[in-house]
PDB file of C-alpha atoms in Angstrom:
ATOM      1  CA  MET A 264      -0.122  -0.098   0.104  1.00  0.00           C
ATOM      2  CA  ALA A 265       1.618   3.320  -0.968  1.00  0.00           C
ATOM      3  CA  LEU A 266       1.222   6.229   1.378  1.00  0.00           C
ATOM      4  CA  HIS A 267       0.187   9.846  -0.213  1.00  0.00           C
ATOM      5  CA  CYS A 268       1.927  12.750   1.894  1.00  0.00           C
ATOM      6  CA  THR A 269      -0.556  15.303   3.152  1.00  0.00           C
ATOM      7  CA  GLU A 270       1.941  17.908   2.673  1.00  0.00           C
ATOM      8  CA  CYS A 271       3.042  17.644  -0.961  1.00  0.00           C
ATOM      9  CA  GLY A 272       1.148  14.991  -2.383  1.00  0.00           C
ATOM     10  CA  PHE A 273       4.159  12.338  -2.955  1.00  0.00           C
ATOM     11  CA  VAL A 274       3.288   8.924  -3.335  1.00  0.00           C
ATOM     12  CA  ASN A 275       5.936   7.319  -0.752  1.00  0.00           C
ATOM     13  CA  THR A 276       7.121   3.537  -0.791  1.00  0.00           C
ATOM     14  CA  GLU A 277       5.210   0.959   1.930  1.00  0.00           C
ATOM     15  CA  GLY A 278       6.515   1.300   5.564  1.00  0.00           C
ATOM     16  CA  ALA A 279       7.850   4.614   5.137  1.00  0.00           C
ATOM     17  CA  ASN A 280       7.324   6.835   8.217  1.00  0.00           C
ATOM     18  CA  TYR A 281       8.435  10.371   6.690  1.00  0.00           C
ATOM     19  CA  CYS A 282       7.855  11.484   3.144  1.00  0.00           C
ATOM     20  CA  GLN A 283      10.625  11.126   0.793  1.00  0.00           C
ATOM     21  CA  ARG A 284      10.615  14.324  -1.070  1.00  0.00           C
ATOM     22  CA  CYS A 285       9.580  16.612   1.849  1.00  0.00           C
ATOM     23  CA  GLY A 286      10.151  14.723   5.196  1.00  0.00           C
ATOM     24  CA  ALA A 287       6.703  15.323   6.485  1.00  0.00           C
ATOM     25  CA  LEU A 288       5.119  12.797   8.870  1.00  0.00           C
ATOM     26  CA  LEU A 289       3.000  10.310   7.032  1.00  0.00           C
ATOM     27  CA  PRO A 290      -0.458   9.541   8.171  1.00  0.00           C
ATOM     28  CA  ARG A 291      -1.048   6.067   9.615  1.00  0.00           C
ATOM     29  CA  ALA A 292      -4.568   4.530   9.371  1.00  0.00           C
ATOM     30  CA  GLU A 293      -5.654   2.975  12.288  1.00  0.00           C
ATOM     31  CA  GLY A 294      -4.392  -0.634  12.972  1.00  0.00           C
ATOM     32  CA  SER A 295      -1.372  -0.491  10.784  1.00  0.00           C
ATOM     33  CA  GLY A 296       2.145  -0.967  11.700  1.00  0.00           C
ATOM     34  CA  GLY A 297       1.975  -4.040  13.917  1.00  0.00           C
ATOM     35  CA  ALA A 298       1.977  -3.517  18.031  1.00  0.00           C
ATOM     36  CA  GLY A 299       5.545  -3.143  19.291  1.00  0.00           C
ATOM     37  CA  GLU A 300       6.752  -1.613  16.138  1.00  0.00           C
ATOM     38  CA  PRO A 301       8.848   1.392  16.045  1.00  0.00           C
ATOM     39  CA  VAL A 302       7.392   4.621  15.106  1.00  0.00           C
ATOM     40  CA  THR A 303      10.504   6.422  14.673  1.00  0.00           C
ATOM     41  CA  ALA A 304      13.669   4.638  13.203  1.00  0.00           C
ATOM     42  CA  THR A 305      16.590   6.285  14.386  1.00  0.00           C
ATOM     43  CA  TYR A 306      20.471   5.451  14.923  1.00  0.00           C
ATOM     44  CA  ARG A 307      23.933   7.056  16.431  1.00  0.00           C
ATOM     45  CA  ILE A 308      27.039   6.797  15.214  1.00  0.00           C
ATOM     46  CA  ASP A 309      29.599   4.970  17.697  1.00  0.00           C
ATOM     47  CA  GLU A 310      33.051   5.711  17.874  1.00  0.00           C
ATOM     48  CA  THR A 311      34.263   3.782  15.027  1.00  0.00           C
ATOM     49  CA  GLY A 312      32.145   5.773  12.468  1.00  0.00           C
ATOM     50  CA  GLU A 313      29.723   2.598  12.618  1.00  0.00           C
ATOM     51  CA  LEU A 314      25.981   3.309  12.263  1.00  0.00           C
ATOM     52  CA  VAL A 315      24.100   1.776  15.372  1.00  0.00           C
ATOM     53  CA  PRO A 316      20.095   1.515  15.269  1.00  0.00           C
ATOM     54  CA  VAL A 317      18.646   2.761  18.538  1.00  0.00           C
ATOM     55  CA  GLU A 318      15.130   2.773  20.047  1.00  0.00           C
ATOM     56  CA  MET A 319      13.881   5.889  20.424  1.00  0.00           C
ATOM     57  CA  GLU A 320      12.664   5.511  24.160  1.00  0.00           C
ATOM     58  CA  GLU A 321      16.382   4.676  24.679  1.00  0.00           C
ATOM     59  CA  VAL A 322      17.563   8.339  22.931  1.00  0.00           C
ATOM     60  CA  ILE A 323      15.133  10.141  24.940  1.00  0.00           C
ATOM     61  CA  ALA A 324      15.693   8.424  28.192  1.00  0.00           C
ATOM     62  CA  HIS A 325      17.635  10.713  29.978  1.00  0.00           C
ATOM     63  CA  GLY A 326      16.742  13.848  28.234  1.00  0.00           C
ATOM     64  CA  PRO A 327      15.631  15.413  24.849  1.00  0.00           C
ATOM     65  CA  ALA A 328      16.740  14.671  21.623  1.00  0.00           C
ATOM     66  CA  LEU A 329      17.073  15.965  17.903  1.00  0.00           C
ATOM     67  CA  VAL A 330      16.535  13.527  15.033  1.00  0.00           C
ATOM     68  CA  ILE A 331      17.168  14.256  11.460  1.00  0.00           C
ATOM     69  CA  ARG A 332      14.340  13.938   9.260  1.00  0.00           C
ATOM     70  CA  ALA A 333      15.586  15.154   6.123  1.00  0.00           C
ATOM     71  CA  GLY A 334      18.611  16.450   4.528  1.00  0.00           C
ATOM     72  CA  GLY A 335      22.343  15.151   3.819  1.00  0.00           C
ATOM     73  CA  GLY A 336      21.538  11.545   3.410  1.00  0.00           C
ATOM     74  CA  ARG A 337      21.252  11.626   7.492  1.00  0.00           C
ATOM     75  CA  VAL A 338      17.721  10.404   7.954  1.00  0.00           C
ATOM     76  CA  GLY A 339      17.350   9.059  11.279  1.00  0.00           C
ATOM     77  CA  GLU A 340      20.242  10.295  12.621  1.00  0.00           C
ATOM     78  CA  SER A 341      19.910  11.434  16.213  1.00  0.00           C
ATOM     79  CA  PHE A 342      21.599  13.577  18.960  1.00  0.00           C
ATOM     80  CA  ALA A 343      21.003  13.151  22.444  1.00  0.00           C
ATOM     81  CA  VAL A 344      21.272  16.591  24.541  1.00  0.00           C
ATOM     82  CA  ASP A 345      23.841  15.594  27.071  1.00  0.00           C
ATOM     83  CA  GLY A 346      23.986  18.516  29.917  1.00  0.00           C
ATOM     84  CA  GLU A 347      22.384  21.769  29.747  1.00  0.00           C
ATOM     85  CA  ARG A 348      23.282  22.728  26.090  1.00  0.00           C
ATOM     86  CA  MET A 349      23.885  21.561  22.906  1.00  0.00           C
ATOM     87  CA  SER A 350      26.011  23.334  19.976  1.00  0.00           C
ATOM     88  CA  ILE A 351      24.524  23.056  16.247  1.00  0.00           C
ATOM     89  CA  GLY A 352      26.715  24.129  13.238  1.00  0.00           C
ATOM     90  CA  ARG A 353      29.100  23.716  10.476  1.00  0.00           C
ATOM     91  CA  ARG A 354      31.826  23.690  12.920  1.00  0.00           C
ATOM     92  CA  PRO A 355      33.376  19.920  13.022  1.00  0.00           C
ATOM     93  CA  GLU A 356      33.359  20.212  16.926  1.00  0.00           C
ATOM     94  CA  ALA A 357      29.574  21.172  17.455  1.00  0.00           C
ATOM     95  CA  GLU A 358      27.474  18.633  18.928  1.00  0.00           C
ATOM     96  CA  VAL A 359      25.210  18.357  15.882  1.00  0.00           C
ATOM     97  CA  PHE A 360      27.621  18.712  13.111  1.00  0.00           C
ATOM     98  CA  LEU A 361      25.689  20.003  10.056  1.00  0.00           C
ATOM     99  CA  ASP A 362      28.027  19.949   6.971  1.00  0.00           C
ATOM    100  CA  ASP A 363      25.973  22.282   4.500  1.00  0.00           C
ATOM    101  CA  VAL A 364      27.256  25.560   3.070  1.00  0.00           C
ATOM    102  CA  THR A 365      23.768  27.036   4.180  1.00  0.00           C
ATOM    103  CA  VAL A 366      24.732  26.300   7.724  1.00  0.00           C
ATOM    104  CA  SER A 367      26.758  28.893   9.917  1.00  0.00           C
ATOM    105  CA  ARG A 368      29.667  27.472  11.743  1.00  0.00           C
ATOM    106  CA  ASP A 369      28.150  28.439  15.274  1.00  0.00           C
ATOM    107  CA  HIS A 370      24.148  28.069  13.937  1.00  0.00           C
ATOM    108  CA  ALA A 371      22.121  27.778  17.120  1.00  0.00           C
ATOM    109  CA  LEU A 372      21.846  26.255  20.507  1.00  0.00           C
ATOM    110  CA  LEU A 373      19.781  24.293  22.123  1.00  0.00           C
ATOM    111  CA  ILE A 374      19.704  25.398  25.898  1.00  0.00           C
ATOM    112  CA  ARG A 375      17.858  24.474  29.010  1.00  0.00           C
ATOM    113  CA  ARG A 376      16.079  27.444  30.780  1.00  0.00           C
ATOM    114  CA  GLY A 377      14.305  26.131  33.844  1.00  0.00           C
ATOM    115  CA  ASP A 378      11.983  23.253  33.240  1.00  0.00           C
ATOM    116  CA  SER A 379      11.762  24.050  29.480  1.00  0.00           C
ATOM    117  CA  TRP A 380      14.342  23.850  26.285  1.00  0.00           C
ATOM    118  CA  TYR A 381      14.929  26.479  23.951  1.00  0.00           C
ATOM    119  CA  LEU A 382      16.434  26.784  20.494  1.00  0.00           C
ATOM    120  CA  ASP A 383      18.311  30.039  20.173  1.00  0.00           C
ATOM    121  CA  ASP A 384      19.527  31.179  16.843  1.00  0.00           C
ATOM    122  CA  CYS A 385      23.336  32.383  16.923  1.00  0.00           C
ATOM    123  CA  GLY A 386      23.214  35.072  14.346  1.00  0.00           C
ATOM    124  CA  SER A 387      23.179  32.955  11.433  1.00  0.00           C
ATOM    125  CA  LEU A 388      23.064  33.784   8.117  1.00  0.00           C
ATOM    126  CA  ASN A 389      20.161  31.812   6.696  1.00  0.00           C
ATOM    127  CA  GLY A 390      18.337  31.862   9.996  1.00  0.00           C
ATOM    128  CA  THR A 391      16.602  29.218  12.320  1.00  0.00           C
ATOM    129  CA  TYR A 392      13.359  27.964  11.591  1.00  0.00           C
ATOM    130  CA  VAL A 393      10.722  25.989  13.859  1.00  0.00           C
ATOM    131  CA  ASN A 394       7.705  24.632  12.708  1.00  0.00           C
ATOM    132  CA  ARG A 395       8.589  26.862   9.629  1.00  0.00           C
ATOM    133  CA  GLY A 396       8.639  30.220  11.168  1.00  0.00           C
ATOM    134  CA  ARG A 397      11.988  32.064  11.358  1.00  0.00           C
ATOM    135  CA  ILE A 398      12.808  32.411  15.044  1.00  0.00           C
ATOM    136  CA  GLU A 399      15.687  34.052  17.057  1.00  0.00           C
ATOM    137  CA  SER A 400      14.439  32.328  20.289  1.00  0.00           C
ATOM    138  CA  HIS A 401      11.765  29.533  20.471  1.00  0.00           C
ATOM    139  CA  ARG A 402      10.616  27.081  23.420  1.00  0.00           C
ATOM    140  CA  LEU A 403      10.489  24.103  21.729  1.00  0.00           C
ATOM    141  CA  GLU A 404       7.619  21.171  22.448  1.00  0.00           C
ATOM    142  CA  GLU A 405       7.401  17.487  21.948  1.00  0.00           C
ATOM    143  CA  GLY A 406       7.498  17.051  17.920  1.00  0.00           C
ATOM    144  CA  ASP A 407       8.415  20.808  16.919  1.00  0.00           C
ATOM    145  CA  GLU A 408      10.170  20.905  13.356  1.00  0.00           C
ATOM    146  CA  VAL A 409      13.459  22.543  13.451  1.00  0.00           C
ATOM    147  CA  GLN A 410      14.779  23.407  10.058  1.00  0.00           C
ATOM    148  CA  ILE A 411      18.631  24.731   9.757  1.00  0.00           C
ATOM    149  CA  GLY A 412      20.208  24.882   6.166  1.00  0.00           C
ATOM    150  CA  LYS A 413      18.829  22.025   4.497  1.00  0.00           C
ATOM    151  CA  TYR A 414      18.353  19.674   7.403  1.00  0.00           C
ATOM    152  CA  LYS A 415      14.857  19.308   8.911  1.00  0.00           C
ATOM    153  CA  LEU A 416      15.279  17.773  12.758  1.00  0.00           C
ATOM    154  CA  THR A 417      12.340  16.753  14.935  1.00  0.00           C
ATOM    155  CA  PHE A 418      12.591  17.655  18.714  1.00  0.00           C
ATOM    156  CA  HIS A 419      11.798  14.859  21.106  1.00  0.00           C
ATOM    157  CA  ALA A 420      11.362  15.270  24.881  1.00  0.00           C
ATOM    158  CA  ARG A 421      11.140  12.614  27.347  1.00  0.00           C
TER     159      ARG A 421
END
């Protein structure tokens, strides 16, 4: 059964969770996807550079995470927040390294303020977007779509 994207109309292959053209979450009919089947497939890169599949519950067990939904051939890669802040940018030392010329070296910062998580733009040239709106600082909620350059990421909280 092919899945039509409600955002762009693209016909996606069976079993896809996100649109292969625009990255939007695909609708699921009631009862589809067997019990216990993960809704979001994600992975992390280990010390040797190998892809290691992980369950979303494991990624967000100790705090929030960003998961790449589209862009750069890295769909599904996850970045768990380790601490009170996480840098995002084209600088190789960034915790979320996004290698694209449309991403500034120090593009954005995910930071905890009180009990909430905020995404702050660090004066990037091309801007930081949350749910398709350009932001300077934005309080993130579960499922928010973050766009930085050609990358679309989803924010997941525990």
